Short mmCIF file of C-alpha atoms in Angstrom, two decimals:
data_model
loop_
_atom_site.label_atom_id
_atom_site.label_comp_id
_atom_site.label_asym_id
_atom_site.label_seq_id
_atom_site.Cartn_x
_atom_site.Cartn_y
_atom_site.Cartn_z
CA MET Y 1 0.81 18.35 4.92
CA SER Y 2 -0.01 20.46 1.93
CA ALA Y 3 -0.52 24.18 2.33
CA GLY Y 4 -4.05 24.95 3.46
CA LEU Y 5 -4.73 21.47 4.81
CA GLU Y 6 -4.49 21.46 8.57
CA VAL Y 7 -6.25 18.20 9.43
CA HIS Y 8 -3.66 15.51 9.94
CA GLY Y 9 -4.86 12.51 11.94
CA LEU Y 10 -6.92 9.63 10.62
CA GLY Y 11 -9.83 10.22 13.00
CA ALA Y 12 -9.68 13.97 12.39
CA GLN Y 13 -9.70 13.55 8.61
CA ALA Y 14 -12.60 11.09 8.77
CA ALA Y 15 -14.56 13.49 10.97
CA ALA Y 16 -13.81 16.39 8.63
CA VAL Y 17 -15.11 14.41 5.65
CA ALA Y 18 -18.20 13.28 7.57
CA GLY Y 19 -18.88 16.86 8.64
CA GLY Y 20 -18.57 18.18 5.12
CA GLU Y 21 -15.55 20.33 6.00
CA ILE Y 22 -13.37 18.73 3.39
CA SER Y 23 -13.99 16.52 0.39
CA PRO Y 24 -12.38 13.13 -0.24
CA GLY Y 25 -11.04 14.57 -3.49
CA ARG Y 26 -9.28 17.41 -1.70
CA LEU Y 27 -7.77 14.97 0.81
CA PHE Y 28 -6.54 12.74 -1.97
CA GLU Y 29 -5.04 15.61 -3.96
CA ALA Y 30 -3.23 16.86 -0.86
CA ALA Y 31 -1.93 13.35 -0.17
CA ARG Y 32 -0.75 12.95 -3.76
CA GLU Y 33 1.06 16.29 -3.69
CA VAL Y 34 2.95 15.55 -0.48
CA CYS Y 35 3.64 11.91 -1.36
CA ASP Y 36 5.20 12.97 -4.66
CA ALA Y 37 7.36 15.56 -2.91
CA LEU Y 38 8.35 13.18 -0.12
CA ASP Y 39 9.18 10.37 -2.50
CA ALA Y 40 11.74 12.49 -4.29
CA TYR Y 41 14.12 12.19 -1.36
CA THR Y 42 12.89 9.20 0.62
CA ASN Y 43 11.81 6.60 -2.00
CA ALA Y 44 8.89 5.90 0.32
CA VAL Y 45 6.20 5.68 -2.34
CA SER Y 46 5.88 2.96 -4.96
CA ALA Y 47 2.89 4.47 -6.77
CA VAL Y 48 -0.02 6.85 -6.32
CA PHE Y 49 -3.42 6.16 -7.83
CA ASP Y 50 -3.93 7.95 -11.14
CA GLY Y 51 -7.41 6.87 -12.19
CA ASP Y 52 -11.04 7.74 -11.69
CA LEU Y 53 -11.42 8.79 -8.06
CA GLU Y 54 -15.22 8.80 -8.27
CA ARG Y 55 -15.13 5.11 -9.14
CA GLU Y 56 -12.98 4.36 -6.10
CA LEU Y 57 -15.34 6.38 -3.92
CA ALA Y 58 -18.31 4.49 -5.30
CA ALA Y 59 -16.62 1.20 -4.41
CA ALA Y 60 -15.97 2.36 -0.85
CA GLY Y 61 -18.51 1.82 1.90
CA ASP Y 62 -20.01 4.30 4.31
CA GLY Y 63 -17.88 3.17 7.23
CA PRO Y 64 -15.99 5.24 9.79
CA LEU Y 65 -13.09 6.00 7.42
CA ARG Y 66 -15.29 7.18 4.56
CA GLY Y 67 -13.33 9.21 2.01
CA VAL Y 68 -9.91 9.17 3.72
CA THR Y 69 -6.85 8.29 1.66
CA VAL Y 70 -4.52 5.81 3.37
CA GLY Y 71 -1.32 4.08 2.37
CA ILE Y 72 -0.88 0.37 1.81
CA LYS Y 73 2.36 -1.57 1.60
CA ASP Y 74 3.04 -2.61 -2.01
CA MET Y 75 2.35 -6.30 -1.26
CA PHE Y 76 -1.40 -6.27 -1.94
CA ASP Y 77 -3.66 -6.56 -4.92
CA CYS Y 78 -5.53 -3.29 -5.13
CA SER Y 79 -8.26 -2.37 -7.57
CA TRP Y 80 -5.74 -0.16 -9.36
CA ARG Y 81 -2.37 -1.88 -8.93
CA ARG Y 82 -0.68 -5.27 -8.75
CA PRO Y 83 1.81 -5.63 -5.89
CA HIS Y 84 5.50 -5.19 -6.70
CA ASP Y 85 7.04 -6.34 -3.37
CA GLY Y 86 9.69 -3.65 -3.55
CA THR Y 87 10.95 -5.07 -6.86
CA PRO Y 88 10.85 -3.56 -10.37
CA VAL Y 89 8.08 -5.90 -11.54
CA PRO Y 90 4.53 -6.75 -10.48
CA VAL Y 91 3.62 -10.26 -9.37
CA ALA Y 92 2.77 -12.49 -12.30
CA ALA Y 93 0.07 -14.65 -10.74
CA PRO Y 94 -3.44 -13.81 -11.95
CA ALA Y 95 -5.31 -11.36 -9.73
CA ALA Y 96 -8.50 -12.55 -8.07
CA GLY Y 97 -9.68 -9.03 -7.29
CA PRO Y 98 -8.71 -6.73 -4.44
CA ALA Y 99 -6.94 -8.37 -1.51
CA GLY Y 100 -8.91 -9.23 1.62
CA ALA Y 101 -7.24 -6.43 3.55
CA VAL Y 102 -8.10 -3.97 0.78
CA ARG Y 103 -11.74 -5.09 0.87
CA ARG Y 104 -11.79 -4.52 4.63
CA LEU Y 105 -10.46 -0.98 4.09
CA GLN Y 106 -13.03 -0.33 1.39
CA GLU Y 107 -15.84 -1.61 3.60
CA ALA Y 108 -14.71 0.93 6.21
CA GLY Y 109 -14.86 3.62 3.54
CA ALA Y 110 -11.09 4.18 3.28
CA LEU Y 111 -9.32 4.80 -0.02
CA PRO Y 112 -6.06 2.79 -0.17
CA LEU Y 113 -4.66 4.81 -3.06
CA VAL Y 114 -0.98 5.12 -2.18
CA ALA Y 115 1.24 2.04 -2.55
CA ALA Y 116 4.07 2.33 -0.05
CA ASN Y 117 7.54 1.05 -0.87
CA LEU Y 118 9.24 -1.73 1.09
CA HIS Y 119 12.55 -3.49 1.56
CA GLU Y 120 12.95 -5.64 -1.54
CA LEU Y 121 10.78 -8.77 -1.17
CA GLY Y 122 10.38 -7.83 2.48
CA VAL Y 123 13.64 -9.58 3.38
CA GLY Y 124 15.22 -6.89 5.55
CA THR Y 125 14.54 -4.79 8.63
CA THR Y 126 16.27 -1.65 7.32
CA GLY Y 127 14.52 -0.70 4.06
CA HIS Y 128 17.86 0.34 2.57
CA ILE Y 129 17.36 -1.93 -0.44
CA SER Y 130 14.48 -1.57 -2.88
CA ALA Y 131 13.96 -1.24 -6.60
CA LYS Y 132 13.74 2.54 -6.17
CA GLY Y 133 16.75 2.80 -3.90
CA PRO Y 134 17.01 3.10 -0.12
CA ILE Y 135 13.91 4.12 1.80
CA ARG Y 136 15.11 7.08 3.84
CA ASN Y 137 13.81 8.14 7.21
CA PRO Y 138 11.91 11.43 6.79
CA LEU Y 139 13.12 12.56 10.22
CA ALA Y 140 16.78 12.07 9.24
CA LEU Y 141 17.48 11.33 5.61
CA ASP Y 142 20.84 9.67 6.26
CA ARG Y 143 19.07 7.04 8.38
CA CYS Y 144 17.00 4.03 7.42
CA ALA Y 145 13.22 4.23 7.61
CA GLY Y 146 13.28 0.58 8.65
CA GLY Y 147 11.84 -2.51 7.09
CA SER Y 148 10.30 -4.04 5.60
CA SER Y 149 7.32 -1.64 5.86
CA GLY Y 150 9.63 1.38 5.61
CA GLY Y 151 7.53 3.26 3.07
CA SER Y 152 4.38 2.88 5.16
CA ALA Y 153 6.19 4.28 8.20
CA ALA Y 154 7.81 7.12 6.28
CA VAL Y 155 4.61 8.45 4.68
CA VAL Y 156 2.90 8.52 8.08
CA ALA Y 157 5.87 10.02 9.95
CA ALA Y 158 6.21 12.77 7.33
CA GLY Y 159 2.53 13.65 7.57
CA ALA Y 160 1.89 12.73 3.94
CA LEU Y 161 -0.84 10.29 4.98
CA PRO Y 162 -2.71 9.86 8.26
CA ALA Y 163 -2.18 6.09 8.41
CA ALA Y 164 -0.91 3.16 6.38
CA VAL Y 165 -1.10 -0.61 6.26
CA GLY Y 166 2.04 -2.62 6.91
CA THR Y 167 2.88 -6.28 7.28
CA ASP Y 168 5.02 -7.94 9.94
CA ALA Y 169 6.69 -11.35 9.53
CA ALA Y 170 9.82 -10.46 11.50
CA GLY Y 171 9.19 -7.06 13.01
CA SER Y 172 8.36 -5.37 9.72
CA ILE Y 173 5.66 -3.12 11.21
CA ARG Y 174 7.20 -2.49 14.62
CA ILE Y 175 10.80 -1.84 13.58
CA PRO Y 176 10.06 0.94 11.06
CA ALA Y 177 7.45 2.34 13.44
CA ALA Y 178 10.14 2.67 16.12
CA TYR Y 179 12.72 4.13 13.73
CA CYS Y 180 10.21 6.70 12.41
CA GLY Y 181 8.49 7.63 15.67
CA ILE Y 182 4.99 6.31 15.00
CA VAL Y 183 2.72 3.60 16.43
CA GLY Y 184 2.69 0.20 14.71
CA LEU Y 185 0.50 -2.75 15.70
CA LYS Y 186 1.32 -6.33 14.75
CA PRO Y 187 -1.96 -8.18 15.32
CA THR Y 188 -2.31 -11.80 16.33
CA TRP Y 189 -1.34 -14.19 13.54
CA GLY Y 190 -4.39 -14.96 11.41
CA ALA Y 191 -6.41 -11.92 12.51
CA VAL Y 192 -6.56 -10.28 9.07
CA PRO Y 193 -7.41 -12.07 5.81
CA VAL Y 194 -4.35 -12.78 3.69
CA ASP Y 195 -5.81 -13.43 0.24
CA GLY Y 196 -4.20 -11.13 -2.30
CA TYR Y 197 -1.23 -10.50 0.03
CA THR Y 198 2.07 -11.68 -1.42
CA GLY Y 199 3.23 -12.92 1.99
CA GLY Y 200 0.02 -14.77 2.71
CA TYR Y 201 1.76 -18.16 2.76
CA SER Y 202 3.64 -17.31 5.95
CA THR Y 203 3.06 -18.64 9.46
CA MET Y 204 5.07 -15.63 10.67
CA GLY Y 205 3.43 -12.74 8.81
CA VAL Y 206 0.37 -10.67 9.64
CA ILE Y 207 -1.15 -7.44 8.34
CA GLY Y 208 -1.53 -4.43 10.62
CA PRO Y 209 -2.03 -0.68 11.05
CA MET Y 210 0.57 2.08 11.35
CA ALA Y 211 -0.41 5.58 12.47
CA ARG Y 212 0.77 8.59 14.44
CA ASP Y 213 -0.97 7.66 17.66
CA ALA Y 214 -2.75 4.76 19.28
CA ALA Y 215 -6.24 6.15 18.63
CA ASP Y 216 -5.64 6.32 14.88
CA CYS Y 217 -3.95 2.92 15.00
CA ARG Y 218 -7.12 1.54 16.60
CA LEU Y 219 -9.30 3.09 13.87
CA LEU Y 220 -7.32 1.49 11.07
CA GLY Y 221 -6.93 -1.70 13.07
CA GLU Y 222 -10.69 -2.03 13.52
CA ALA Y 223 -11.10 -1.76 9.76
CA LEU Y 224 -8.45 -4.41 9.09
CA LEU Y 225 -9.48 -6.84 11.82
CA GLY Y 226 -13.19 -6.26 11.17
CA ARG Y 227 -14.06 -5.96 14.84
CA PRO Y 228 -14.13 -3.29 17.55
CA LEU Y 229 -10.89 -2.74 19.43
CA ALA Y 230 -12.35 -0.50 22.10
CA ALA Y 231 -10.41 -0.11 25.30
CA PRO Y 232 -11.34 -2.78 27.86
CA GLU Y 233 -12.45 -1.81 31.33
CA PRO Y 234 -9.48 -0.42 33.27
CA ALA Y 235 -8.03 -3.12 35.48
CA PRO Y 236 -4.88 -3.62 37.50
CA LEU Y 237 -2.18 -4.25 34.96
CA ARG Y 238 0.87 -6.43 35.43
CA ILE Y 239 3.74 -5.64 33.09
CA GLY Y 240 6.51 -8.21 32.75
CA VAL Y 241 10.04 -7.01 31.99
CA PRO Y 242 12.42 -9.69 30.66
CA ARG Y 243 15.58 -7.88 31.70
CA ARG Y 244 18.09 -10.66 31.19
CA SER Y 245 17.07 -11.60 27.66
CA HIS Y 246 15.80 -8.32 26.20
CA TRP Y 247 17.02 -5.32 28.20
CA SER Y 248 20.70 -6.08 28.74
CA ASP Y 249 22.42 -5.32 25.41
CA VAL Y 250 20.67 -2.07 24.52
CA ASP Y 251 21.97 1.36 23.52
CA GLY Y 252 22.05 3.75 26.49
CA ALA Y 253 19.56 6.29 25.14
CA VAL Y 254 17.11 3.54 24.16
CA LEU Y 255 17.44 1.92 27.57
CA ALA Y 256 16.86 5.22 29.38
CA ALA Y 257 13.78 6.09 27.30
CA CYS Y 258 12.24 2.64 27.78
CA GLU Y 259 12.91 2.75 31.53
CA GLU Y 260 11.17 6.14 31.64
CA ALA Y 261 8.21 4.64 29.81
CA LEU Y 262 8.00 1.92 32.45
CA ASP Y 263 8.19 4.59 35.16
CA ALA Y 264 5.34 6.48 33.51
CA LEU Y 265 3.18 3.36 33.38
CA ARG Y 266 4.07 2.51 36.97
CA ALA Y 267 3.04 6.02 38.04
CA ASP Y 268 -0.21 5.43 36.16
CA GLY Y 269 -1.00 2.40 38.30
CA ALA Y 270 0.64 -0.51 36.52
CA GLU Y 271 2.61 -3.11 38.43
CA VAL Y 272 6.00 -3.65 36.80
CA ARG Y 273 7.84 -6.86 37.62
CA GLU Y 274 10.84 -8.70 36.22
CA VAL Y 275 10.18 -11.95 34.38
CA GLU Y 276 12.38 -14.62 32.86
CA LEU Y 277 11.46 -15.71 29.34
CA ALA Y 278 12.18 -19.36 28.71
CA ASP Y 279 14.12 -20.63 25.69
CA THR Y 280 14.67 -17.31 23.92
CA GLU Y 281 18.36 -17.74 23.08
CA HIS Y 282 17.68 -18.82 19.51
CA LEU Y 283 15.05 -16.35 18.32
CA VAL Y 284 17.25 -14.86 15.60
CA LEU Y 285 18.14 -18.17 14.01
CA ALA Y 286 14.56 -19.41 14.24
CA ALA Y 287 13.22 -16.27 12.58
CA ILE Y 288 15.76 -16.45 9.76
CA VAL Y 289 15.04 -20.12 9.11
CA ALA Y 290 11.26 -19.76 9.31
CA THR Y 291 10.94 -16.68 7.12
CA GLY Y 292 13.67 -17.78 4.73
CA THR Y 293 12.40 -21.27 4.04
CA GLU Y 294 8.68 -20.46 3.96
CA ARG Y 295 9.39 -18.40 0.87
CA LEU Y 296 11.14 -21.17 -1.06
CA PRO Y 297 7.97 -22.93 -2.31
CA GLN Y 298 6.94 -19.57 -3.82
CA LEU Y 299 9.88 -19.67 -6.21
CA ASP Y 300 9.34 -21.21 -9.61
CA ALA Y 301 11.44 -21.42 -12.75
CA ASP Y 302 9.66 -18.52 -14.42
CA TRP Y 303 10.26 -16.22 -11.43
CA VAL Y 304 13.88 -17.32 -11.15
CA GLU Y 305 14.43 -16.59 -14.84
CA THR Y 306 12.57 -13.29 -15.15
CA VAL Y 307 12.52 -11.59 -11.74
CA LEU Y 308 15.45 -12.86 -9.69
CA PRO Y 309 18.15 -11.43 -12.03
CA ARG Y 310 16.59 -7.98 -11.65
CA LEU Y 311 16.89 -7.93 -7.86
CA HIS Y 312 19.67 -6.43 -5.75
CA PRO Y 313 22.68 -8.74 -5.33
CA SER Y 314 22.05 -8.89 -1.59
CA THR Y 315 18.50 -10.11 -2.13
CA ARG Y 316 19.64 -12.64 -4.74
CA GLY Y 317 22.40 -13.95 -2.50
CA LEU Y 318 20.06 -14.26 0.47
CA ILE Y 319 17.37 -16.07 -1.52
CA LYS Y 320 19.86 -18.52 -3.02
CA SER Y 321 21.62 -19.17 0.27
CA ARG Y 322 18.33 -20.22 1.87
CA PHE Y 323 18.49 -23.43 -0.17
CA GLU Y 324 21.41 -24.43 2.06
CA LEU Y 325 19.21 -24.74 5.13
CA SER Y 326 18.64 -28.37 5.99
CA ALA Y 327 15.31 -30.15 6.50
CA ASN Y 328 16.53 -31.07 9.97
CA LEU Y 329 17.06 -27.41 10.84
CA VAL Y 330 13.63 -26.45 9.52
CA GLN Y 331 11.94 -29.16 11.58
CA ARG Y 332 13.91 -28.29 14.68
CA VAL Y 333 12.78 -24.68 14.34
CA ALA Y 334 9.15 -25.82 14.17
CA ARG Y 335 9.60 -27.65 17.48
CA TYR Y 336 11.50 -24.74 18.97
CA ARG Y 337 8.59 -22.45 18.12
CA ALA Y 338 6.25 -24.76 20.02
CA LEU Y 339 8.63 -24.63 22.97
CA VAL Y 340 8.77 -20.83 22.94
CA ARG Y 341 5.00 -20.52 22.53
CA ARG Y 342 4.40 -22.72 25.57
CA GLY Y 343 6.92 -20.77 27.61
CA LEU Y 344 5.25 -17.53 26.64
CA ALA Y 345 1.80 -18.87 27.49
CA ARG Y 346 3.14 -19.74 30.96
CA THR Y 347 4.58 -16.24 31.33
CA PHE Y 348 1.19 -14.76 30.46
CA GLU Y 349 -0.29 -16.62 33.41
CA THR Y 350 1.65 -14.28 35.70
CA VAL Y 351 1.67 -10.99 33.75
CA ASP Y 352 -0.72 -9.29 31.33
CA VAL Y 353 1.83 -7.57 29.11
CA LEU Y 354 5.50 -8.02 28.24
CA ALA Y 355 7.57 -4.91 27.61
CA MET Y 356 10.93 -4.51 25.91
CA PRO Y 357 12.65 -2.05 23.58
CA THR Y 358 11.26 -2.45 20.06
CA VAL Y 359 14.82 -2.37 18.75
CA PRO Y 360 18.04 -1.96 20.74
CA THR Y 361 19.19 1.16 18.86
CA THR Y 362 17.77 4.06 16.91
CA ALA Y 363 17.63 3.97 13.09
CA PRO Y 364 20.90 2.79 11.52
CA PRO Y 365 22.70 4.70 8.74
CA VAL Y 366 21.44 4.11 5.21
CA GLU Y 367 24.92 3.79 3.77
CA ARG Y 368 25.99 0.99 6.11
CA PRO Y 369 23.23 -0.32 8.32
CA ARG Y 370 25.30 -1.53 11.24
CA VAL Y 371 24.58 -0.65 14.85
CA GLN Y 372 26.70 -0.24 17.95
CA LEU Y 373 25.55 -2.26 20.95
CA PRO Y 374 27.19 -2.34 24.39
CA SER Y 375 28.55 -5.75 23.37
CA GLY Y 376 30.06 -4.34 20.16
CA PRO Y 377 29.15 -3.65 16.54
CA ALA Y 378 26.37 -5.76 15.09
CA SER Y 379 24.22 -6.22 12.03
CA ALA Y 380 21.10 -4.05 12.24
CA ASP Y 381 19.00 -6.97 11.01
CA ALA Y 382 20.23 -9.55 13.51
CA SER Y 383 20.10 -7.22 16.50
CA ALA Y 384 16.54 -6.11 15.66
CA LEU Y 385 15.38 -9.68 15.06
CA HIS Y 386 16.23 -10.78 18.60
CA TYR Y 387 13.57 -8.35 19.86
CA ALA Y 388 11.01 -8.56 17.08
CA ALA Y 389 10.94 -12.29 16.42
CA LEU Y 390 9.28 -13.35 19.67
CA ALA Y 391 5.87 -12.08 18.52
CA ASN Y 392 6.19 -13.59 15.04
CA LEU Y 393 7.40 -17.00 16.16
CA THR Y 394 4.60 -17.26 18.74
CA GLY Y 395 1.83 -15.36 16.94
CA VAL Y 396 1.02 -12.97 19.82
CA PRO Y 397 0.07 -9.33 19.14
CA ALA Y 398 2.61 -6.60 19.82
CA ILE Y 399 2.68 -2.84 19.46
CA SER Y 400 5.53 -0.35 19.15
CA VAL Y 401 4.87 2.99 20.82
CA PRO Y 402 7.16 6.05 20.63
CA CYS Y 403 8.68 6.77 24.05
CA GLY Y 404 11.68 9.03 23.53
CA ARG Y 405 14.39 10.54 21.36
CA ASP Y 406 18.15 10.10 21.42
CA ALA Y 407 20.69 12.94 21.46
CA GLU Y 408 20.35 13.31 17.69
CA GLY Y 409 16.57 13.53 17.90
CA LEU Y 410 16.02 10.04 16.48
CA PRO Y 411 12.87 8.29 17.73
CA ILE Y 412 12.85 5.44 20.23
CA GLY Y 413 10.05 2.91 20.64
CA ILE Y 414 8.97 0.49 23.35
CA CYS Y 415 7.27 -2.75 22.34
CA LEU Y 416 4.38 -4.19 24.34
CA HIS Y 417 3.21 -7.79 23.84
CA ALA Y 418 -0.08 -9.31 24.99
CA ARG Y 419 -1.85 -12.66 24.89
CA TRP Y 420 -3.24 -14.01 21.63
CA GLY Y 421 -6.23 -11.90 20.52
CA GLU Y 422 -5.70 -9.06 23.00
CA GLU Y 423 -5.03 -6.24 20.54
CA ALA Y 424 -7.54 -3.98 22.32
CA ALA Y 425 -5.59 -4.21 25.58
CA LEU Y 426 -2.37 -3.24 23.80
CA LEU Y 427 -3.98 -0.22 22.15
CA ALA Y 428 -5.43 0.84 25.50
CA LEU Y 429 -2.02 0.57 27.15
CA ALA Y 430 -0.40 2.50 24.31
CA GLU Y 431 -2.93 5.28 24.89
CA ARG Y 432 -2.16 5.21 28.61
CA LEU Y 433 1.52 5.63 27.81
CA GLU Y 434 0.78 8.53 25.45
CA ARG Y 435 -1.33 10.22 28.12
CA SER Y 436 1.12 9.67 30.93
CA THR Y 437 3.94 11.17 28.83
CA GLU Y 438 1.65 14.04 27.78
CA ARG Y 439 1.93 12.95 24.13
CA ALA Y 440 5.47 14.32 24.13
CA PHE Y 441 6.60 11.76 21.55
CA VAL Y 442 3.54 11.78 19.29
CA LEU Y 443 4.32 13.47 15.99
CA SER Y 444 1.90 16.23 15.13
CA GLY Y 445 1.46 18.23 11.98
CA PRO Y 446 3.93 18.02 9.12
CA ALA Y 447 7.28 16.44 9.83
CA ALA Y 448 10.03 18.88 10.62
CA ALA Y 449 12.85 16.99 8.97
CA PRO Y 450 15.97 18.17 10.78
CA ASN Y 451 18.29 17.84 7.82
CA HIS Y 452 15.86 18.41 4.98
CA PRO Y 453 13.54 21.37 5.54
CA GLU Y 454 11.67 20.80 2.29
CA VAL Y 455 9.86 17.88 3.89
CA SER Y 456 8.05 20.21 6.27
CA ARG Y 457 6.58 22.52 3.70
CA MET X 1 24.59 -25.75 -1.73
CA THR X 2 28.35 -25.96 -1.52
CA GLU X 3 30.65 -22.96 -1.68
CA GLY X 4 29.89 -20.98 -4.81
CA GLU X 5 27.45 -23.47 -6.26
CA THR X 6 23.80 -24.33 -6.16
CA ARG X 7 22.59 -27.86 -6.51
CA GLY X 8 19.62 -30.10 -6.04
CA GLU X 9 16.39 -28.30 -5.34
CA ALA X 10 17.86 -24.92 -6.23
CA GLU X 11 18.77 -26.20 -9.69
CA MET X 12 15.30 -27.62 -10.10
CA VAL X 13 13.85 -24.10 -10.06
CA GLY X 14 16.53 -22.83 -12.40
CA ILE X 15 19.12 -21.45 -10.01
CA ARG X 16 22.49 -22.16 -11.58
CA GLY X 17 25.01 -20.67 -9.22
CA LEU X 18 26.20 -17.55 -7.48
CA ASP X 19 27.81 -14.55 -9.12
CA PRO X 20 30.60 -12.84 -7.15
CA ASP X 21 28.27 -10.30 -5.50
CA GLU X 22 25.81 -13.01 -4.51
CA ARG X 23 28.64 -15.16 -3.21
CA ARG X 24 29.79 -12.37 -0.89
CA VAL X 25 26.27 -12.18 0.56
CA ALA X 26 26.02 -15.94 0.89
CA VAL X 27 29.38 -16.06 2.67
CA SER X 28 28.20 -13.37 5.11
CA ALA X 29 24.95 -15.25 5.68
CA ARG X 30 26.89 -18.45 6.38
CA ALA X 31 29.17 -16.60 8.79
CA LEU X 32 26.14 -15.31 10.70
CA MET X 33 24.31 -18.62 10.67
CA ALA X 34 27.17 -20.98 11.54
CA PRO X 35 27.59 -20.13 15.24
CA LEU X 36 23.85 -19.70 15.69
CA THR X 37 23.20 -23.10 14.16
CA GLU X 38 25.92 -24.79 16.21
CA ALA X 39 24.40 -23.47 19.44
CA PHE X 40 20.88 -24.32 18.32
CA MET X 41 21.74 -27.92 17.48
CA ALA X 42 22.55 -28.49 21.16
CA VAL X 43 18.99 -27.68 22.24
CA PRO X 44 17.15 -30.90 23.20
CA LEU X 45 14.03 -30.90 21.06
CA ALA X 46 13.37 -34.58 20.47
CA ALA X 47 10.59 -34.75 23.05
CA VAL X 48 8.87 -31.50 22.14
CA PRO X 49 5.40 -32.08 20.70
CA ILE X 50 4.52 -29.81 17.82
CA GLU X 51 0.87 -29.42 18.83
CA ASP X 52 0.35 -26.25 20.75
CA ALA X 53 -2.95 -25.10 22.18
CA ALA X 54 -1.65 -21.58 22.70
CA TYR X 55 -0.84 -21.18 19.03
CA ASP X 56 -4.21 -22.58 18.01
CA ARG X 57 -6.02 -19.98 20.08
CA ALA X 58 -5.17 -17.47 17.40
CA PRO X 59 -8.38 -16.39 15.65
CA ARG X 60 -8.55 -17.05 11.94
CA ALA X 61 -9.82 -14.38 9.59
#
């Protein structure tokens, strides 16, 4: 962070404000300074608040995050900005006041004053397309930050902000969290109010916290979900590992790091057993159809005339091609989701948590986001979707936790899934993993960007 | 939408066709989706009820 500011975590910053050691104004100014610098080479920031800070403070409550500046994905109506969705233009629909998620943050005392950039319209897992250009990974600028909440992940990973809000309709919190080495929680579908969120129409999407560690993720998560997420009583834990479907076509370094995470949890008392997930062969197609067609009713003639032509050709082509998907396919996907949800519910009768790599590789290159799997080269989007989509199609909560680095120093994440509504259990397990690995993979202090030393100033 | 064109519902919201860049993306999307769709169409789903208690356990904000 900025020179002279040594308090980095969300809980630490909140405590420093509460103890009178630092003012909300000083925190905000430090955040603005670093966000501006970071944005110059990562495109992670859509906008920083430039108004009357005292007014924002007056609107904020006296909750546990009083006076702390946080980031929020640029998909929400804020008191100071209309959402842009990673495009050059704000949404045209009339604003009905701050979004529900923003109100929850304000009630907790937080100041959501940095709008984080995202993959254009949220339609990609890489973040390499946005109105501002590719969102670069602050840990390796030639790599993607991930998507679609790439800006939220990047500002947290770089130490510009202690935490940020993301959204996840097809891995969009967990994938960038894994690529950037931070913790990202996708809550249960429906757990956070969606008014004022541009993706609020979706049966796949949910709003969630992104932070450097599980404790900070819990703090922001409690604000968003509006309920305590305290660790449940320790109990014997059964972790299911779906090796056939989700551990078999994974990069070697990712596989090794995730196996070591399982070993650490096993050494900490968890029982790890192999499970077979039913009917998961079509997760990628189902996710593409569900997310792609749910958007179509949002499109109207005015948007098509004024906004669509200003988008990246890839986004335009994708949006238009979604009209090709048949009603039969859409309805079959709805039934398939029911099938997968039932299968998952049965699995959760025998285990408490499901574990798999968050993504099968580390962050792909910005210039050409393809990845190399044991089975051959693949699209970064499609390969990531196979892992991420299970939680979105079924609605269960899932969390990505850093668990290693590859030979180039790129972060690796493991994804833990739990039953509907069991976010607290996931956060507790994430903390157990952090403890049992001695927080070796938790970023601390300013990011030390390996190929861009300016980031660490 | 047939190759290089948009019709029906797409036209109703003002979409008039694909430029060359968009067409390249659409062709790639079709190439990805075709084998996935073919495999998916073989899944027996006729008897699957859409109601799902597990899904409905999700709390609503």
